[in-house]
Structures are given as structure tokens and as C-alpha cells.
Short mmCIF file of C-alpha atoms in Angstrom, two decimals:
data_model
loop_
_atom_site.label_atom_id
_atom_site.label_comp_id
_atom_site.label_asym_id
_atom_site.label_seq_id
_atom_site.Cartn_x
_atom_site.Cartn_y
_atom_site.Cartn_z
CA MET D 1 -37.29 3.41 -4.06
CA ASN D 2 -36.64 3.70 -0.31
CA LEU D 3 -33.34 4.32 1.43
CA TYR D 4 -32.84 0.70 2.53
CA ALA D 5 -33.16 -0.59 -1.02
CA LEU D 6 -30.54 1.92 -2.17
CA LEU D 7 -28.20 0.88 0.63
CA GLY D 8 -28.62 -2.73 -0.45
CA ILE D 9 -27.62 -1.85 -4.01
CA SER D 10 -24.30 -0.54 -2.68
CA PHE D 11 -23.26 -4.05 -1.66
CA ILE D 12 -24.52 -5.98 -4.71
CA PRO D 13 -21.03 -5.98 -6.35
CA ALA D 14 -19.46 -7.35 -3.15
CA ALA D 15 -22.16 -10.01 -2.77
CA LEU D 16 -21.84 -11.15 -6.40
CA PHE D 17 -18.05 -11.29 -6.22
CA PHE D 18 -18.17 -13.24 -2.95
CA ALA D 19 -20.52 -15.84 -4.44
CA LEU D 20 -18.48 -16.26 -7.63
CA ALA D 21 -15.13 -16.32 -5.81
CA VAL D 22 -16.26 -19.04 -3.39
CA ILE D 23 -17.60 -21.15 -6.29
CA LEU D 24 -14.66 -20.69 -8.67
CA ASN D 25 -11.70 -20.62 -6.28
CA LYS D 26 -11.36 -23.91 -4.39
CA ASN D 27 -8.55 -22.45 -2.22
CA LEU D 28 -10.66 -19.58 -0.89
CA LYS D 29 -11.82 -19.88 2.72
CA ILE D 30 -15.16 -18.29 3.62
CA ARG D 31 -13.92 -17.21 7.07
CA TYR D 32 -11.18 -15.14 5.44
CA CYS D 33 -13.79 -13.50 3.19
CA LEU D 34 -15.89 -12.60 6.23
CA LEU D 35 -12.77 -11.25 7.94
CA SER D 36 -12.10 -9.08 4.89
CA GLY D 37 -15.58 -7.58 5.16
CA ILE D 38 -15.13 -6.83 8.85
CA LEU D 39 -11.73 -5.24 8.21
CA ALA D 40 -13.30 -3.09 5.49
CA LEU D 41 -15.83 -1.73 7.99
CA CYS D 42 -13.02 -1.13 10.49
CA THR D 43 -11.18 0.84 7.82
CA VAL D 44 -14.08 3.12 6.93
CA ILE D 45 -14.78 4.21 10.51
CA PRO D 46 -11.37 5.81 11.35
CA THR D 47 -11.00 7.10 7.80
CA SER D 48 -14.35 8.88 8.06
CA LEU D 49 -13.35 10.41 11.40
CA ILE D 50 -10.07 11.65 9.93
CA GLN D 51 -11.98 13.09 6.99
CA PHE D 52 -14.39 14.90 9.29
CA TYR D 53 -11.68 16.54 11.41
CA VAL D 54 -8.74 16.95 9.03
CA LEU D 55 -10.74 18.31 6.10
CA SER D 56 -12.09 21.09 8.33
CA LEU D 57 -8.63 22.69 8.33
CA PRO D 58 -8.35 25.91 6.27
CA ILE D 59 -6.05 24.38 3.66
CA PHE D 60 -8.75 21.83 2.81
CA THR D 61 -11.79 24.13 3.01
CA ALA D 62 -10.38 26.70 0.56
CA TYR D 63 -11.63 25.57 -2.84
CA THR D 64 -8.53 26.44 -4.85
CA PHE D 65 -6.49 24.41 -7.31
CA ALA D 66 -3.76 23.84 -4.71
CA SER D 67 -6.16 22.81 -1.93
CA VAL D 68 -8.04 20.38 -4.17
CA MET D 69 -4.76 18.85 -5.37
CA ILE D 70 -3.38 18.54 -1.82
CA THR D 71 -6.65 17.03 -0.60
CA ALA D 72 -6.74 14.50 -3.44
CA ILE D 73 -3.11 13.35 -3.23
CA LEU D 74 -2.43 13.67 0.50
CA PHE D 75 -5.77 12.72 2.01
CA ASN D 76 -7.57 10.55 -0.54
CA GLY D 77 -4.36 9.04 -1.80
CA LEU D 78 -1.81 8.66 0.98
CA ILE D 79 -3.97 8.55 4.10
CA GLU D 80 -6.72 6.31 2.71
CA GLU D 81 -4.33 3.85 1.10
CA ALA D 82 -2.12 3.80 4.19
CA MET D 83 -5.18 2.94 6.29
CA LYS D 84 -6.07 0.19 3.82
CA MET D 85 -2.56 -1.21 4.00
CA LEU D 86 -2.71 -1.42 7.81
CA PHE D 87 -5.94 -3.41 7.77
CA LEU D 88 -5.03 -5.53 4.74
CA CYS D 89 -1.99 -6.72 6.70
CA LEU D 90 -4.44 -8.47 9.03
CA ILE D 91 -5.67 -10.81 6.28
CA PRO D 92 -3.80 -14.13 6.79
CA GLN D 93 -1.33 -15.08 4.07
CA LYS D 94 0.63 -18.09 5.35
CA LYS D 95 -2.13 -20.61 4.63
CA GLN D 96 -3.30 -18.98 1.41
CA VAL D 97 -2.14 -18.99 -2.18
CA LEU D 98 -1.99 -15.68 -4.02
CA SER D 99 -5.26 -16.20 -5.91
CA ALA D 100 -7.19 -16.74 -2.65
CA PHE D 101 -5.49 -13.84 -0.88
CA PHE D 102 -6.15 -11.57 -3.86
CA CYS D 103 -9.85 -12.53 -3.81
CA CYS D 104 -9.97 -11.44 -0.16
CA VAL D 105 -8.30 -8.15 -1.09
CA ILE D 106 -10.74 -7.47 -3.93
CA LEU D 107 -13.69 -8.29 -1.68
CA TYR D 108 -12.21 -5.94 0.93
CA GLY D 109 -12.05 -3.14 -1.67
CA LEU D 110 -15.64 -3.77 -2.78
CA VAL D 111 -16.92 -3.62 0.79
CA VAL D 112 -14.94 -0.44 1.54
CA GLY D 113 -16.43 1.13 -1.59
CA GLY D 114 -19.87 -0.10 -0.55
CA PHE D 115 -19.65 1.48 2.90
CA GLU D 116 -18.44 4.76 1.39
CA SER D 117 -21.41 4.68 -1.00
CA VAL D 118 -23.72 4.18 1.99
CA ILE D 119 -22.30 7.33 3.62
CA TYR D 120 -22.65 9.19 0.31
CA ILE D 121 -26.27 8.09 -0.20
CA VAL D 122 -27.32 8.95 3.37
CA ARG D 123 -25.88 12.44 2.92
CA LYS D 124 -27.68 12.88 -0.40
CA PHE D 125 -30.97 11.78 1.15
CA GLN D 126 -30.53 14.34 3.91
CA GLU D 127 -29.84 17.07 1.36
CA ILE D 128 -32.98 16.39 -0.70
CA GLN D 129 -35.27 15.44 2.20
CA GLY D 130 -38.83 16.47 1.36
CA GLN D 131 -37.93 17.35 -2.22
CA PRO D 132 -38.86 15.51 -5.44
CA GLY D 133 -36.26 13.73 -7.51
CA LYS D 134 -34.94 11.08 -5.15
CA GLU D 135 -34.78 8.78 -8.18
CA ILE D 136 -31.73 10.78 -9.24
CA VAL D 137 -29.89 9.24 -6.28
CA VAL D 138 -30.22 5.82 -7.93
CA GLY D 139 -28.30 7.08 -10.97
CA LEU D 140 -25.64 8.60 -8.74
CA LEU D 141 -25.29 5.32 -6.87
CA ILE D 142 -24.89 3.30 -10.08
CA ASP D 143 -22.29 5.82 -11.22
CA ARG D 144 -20.37 5.32 -7.96
CA ILE D 145 -20.35 1.54 -8.41
CA PHE D 146 -18.48 1.91 -11.70
CA SER D 147 -16.27 4.79 -10.58
CA ALA D 148 -15.55 5.35 -6.87
CA GLN D 149 -16.02 1.70 -5.90
CA ALA D 150 -13.93 0.61 -8.89
CA ILE D 151 -10.96 2.78 -7.90
CA HIS D 152 -11.20 1.40 -4.34
CA VAL D 153 -11.06 -2.15 -5.69
CA PHE D 154 -8.05 -1.67 -7.94
CA CYS D 155 -6.11 0.46 -5.45
CA ALA D 156 -6.79 -2.14 -2.74
CA GLY D 157 -5.53 -4.75 -5.21
CA LEU D 158 -2.29 -2.82 -5.75
CA THR D 159 -1.78 -2.31 -2.02
CA GLY D 160 -2.54 -5.98 -1.37
CA LEU D 161 0.00 -7.04 -3.97
CA TYR D 162 2.59 -4.80 -2.32
CA ILE D 163 1.92 -6.55 1.02
CA TRP D 164 2.14 -9.98 -0.62
CA ASN D 165 5.42 -9.15 -2.33
CA PHE D 166 6.88 -7.66 0.85
CA ARG D 167 6.12 -10.80 2.85
CA HIS D 168 7.61 -12.96 0.13
CA GLN D 169 10.94 -11.12 0.10
CA LYS D 170 10.09 -8.96 -2.92
CA LYS D 171 10.33 -5.48 -1.46
CA ASN D 172 8.83 -3.57 -4.39
CA ILE D 173 6.98 -0.49 -3.14
CA ILE D 174 5.84 0.56 -6.63
CA PRO D 175 2.35 -1.06 -6.39
CA PHE D 176 1.58 0.91 -3.22
CA LEU D 177 2.89 4.16 -4.73
CA TYR D 178 0.67 3.55 -7.77
CA ALA D 179 -2.30 3.04 -5.44
CA VAL D 180 -1.64 6.34 -3.65
CA LEU D 181 -1.04 8.33 -6.82
CA LEU D 182 -3.90 6.88 -8.88
CA HIS D 183 -6.40 7.24 -6.04
CA GLY D 184 -5.37 10.86 -5.66
CA ILE D 185 -5.53 11.52 -9.41
CA TYR D 186 -8.97 9.91 -9.59
CA ASN D 187 -10.36 12.09 -6.79
CA PHE D 188 -8.79 15.21 -8.23
CA PHE D 189 -10.33 14.83 -11.69
CA ALA D 190 -13.60 13.40 -10.36
CA SER D 191 -14.21 16.80 -8.74
CA PHE D 192 -14.33 18.47 -12.17
CA THR D 193 -17.57 18.95 -14.10
CA SER D 194 -15.81 19.68 -17.40
CA ILE D 195 -14.28 17.28 -19.91
CA TYR D 196 -11.37 16.80 -17.49
CA HIS D 197 -13.75 14.65 -15.43
CA TRP D 198 -13.11 11.82 -17.89
CA LEU D 199 -9.46 11.68 -16.84
CA ALA D 200 -10.76 10.05 -13.66
CA VAL D 201 -11.85 7.12 -15.85
CA VAL D 202 -8.33 6.94 -17.27
CA ALA D 203 -7.00 6.63 -13.70
CA ILE D 204 -9.38 3.70 -13.05
CA LEU D 205 -8.36 1.89 -16.25
CA PHE D 206 -4.66 2.46 -15.56
CA ALA D 207 -5.08 1.10 -12.02
CA ALA D 208 -6.81 -1.99 -13.42
CA VAL D 209 -4.01 -2.61 -15.92
CA GLU D 210 -1.29 -2.16 -13.30
CA CYS D 211 -3.17 -4.48 -10.96
CA ARG D 212 -3.09 -7.22 -13.58
CA ILE D 213 0.59 -6.62 -14.39
CA PHE D 214 1.71 -6.81 -10.75
CA TYR D 215 -0.53 -9.81 -10.09
CA LEU D 216 0.98 -11.77 -12.97
CA SER D 217 4.49 -10.86 -11.83
CA ALA D 218 3.74 -12.01 -8.27
CA ILE D 219 1.92 -15.26 -9.01
CA ASP D 220 3.72 -18.48 -8.19
CA LYS D 221 4.24 -20.71 -11.23
CA LYS D 222 3.34 -23.72 -9.07
CA GLU D 223 -0.05 -22.20 -8.43
CA ILE D 224 -0.78 -21.93 -12.15
CA THR D 225 -0.30 -25.66 -12.63
CA GLU D 226 -2.51 -26.67 -9.70
#
């Protein structure tokens, strides 16, 4: 399998969700979905630059328990989710119901995760250039779809719900704090190769549950009856 086919696989979840969302949600506008994809790309670019420069600092290059924890919580959690929040604010809300806005947010998270997988796959291809076993990259990519891309989706959902609540006079910062903390916890335990690695899965499941809880608490009863 060539590199372009692998890159295409990275965006299959986003493409499938986009198709289903447009079919099933009559309130969803395609132009807002396209805007979400563009904003996702705009998010990945500055985040990658920050990662390149900030993670070269000594506190991040020292592979100790403290440095890994600080990197996971501060960088992967706070900085990444703060960047997401800035760009998610650009998705229009006034002419959208929550279900449509949330679809845009989920699509945004899927595309962000897809672009990060592209960066990951390109790096892996460079590492194993001229060596056998490129098929292993396919397995790694599939694993990212159900792990790294999943945490991006649910954390984007939590951040999006925080923005929605804030603009509707419900200033509850808890969803955003959950996004920061759970993203950091996921990255911290995902770096392990021992049994502790599975705690990253717990972080994903917890983020999914909290996403549903905050969504149900934010939904307008009028929207349910429509």
C-alpha cells in the first residue's frame, strides 16, 4: 500500500461522518461543515509549529516522569485544547441549533485527528524508508483512528459544548477543563508500553460519556420536539 492510500485512510472517518450527518440532520448546512474542515487545518498548522519549537526545550526533551507528565497536561492538554477553542469559536452558532453545531464540532475533531495522523504517517514512512515492513504502518494508522483521533473528537466535543453554553448564558467551564485534563491523561498513558497503556482507553471512554452528559444538559427541549 502506497503513502497516498494511507493518507486517504486517515480521513475516512471524517468523510463517513460528513455524509451521514448531512443525510440525517436536516438542520446541518454543508458550508458550515466545509468551514469546520478548513478551521481544523488552520488549527493543526500553528499547533505543529508550537510543538516543534516548545518541545525542544530541556524540560520537554528529558524523558522523566515529571517531563512526560508536564508535556501531556500542559502541552497536549491545555495548549492543544486552547487552540481548538479559539478556532471552534469561528463556527457560526446564531443560525444553528445545537445538533447541527455539534455535528460541525465533531467533524472538526475528526479532521484535526486526520491531519495529525497524516503527520504521524509521513514521519513513520521517513523512519522506515527503504526497509521492509511498511504494512505495519497500516496497523498503526488503524490504531490511531480508534485512539488518538477518538480523543480529539470527544475533547473537541467537550470544548464545543463549553463554547455553546458560554454563548447561551451558561458559563460552565467544566466541559473545557475535562477536555484539557482527559487529553493530557490520554497522552500520558498512551506513552506507556506496559499495562498502564490501557488507561488511555479509559480516558477516551470517560470523555465520550462526559460528552453525552453535557450535550444532553445543553440541548434545547424545543429542538427535541422538532
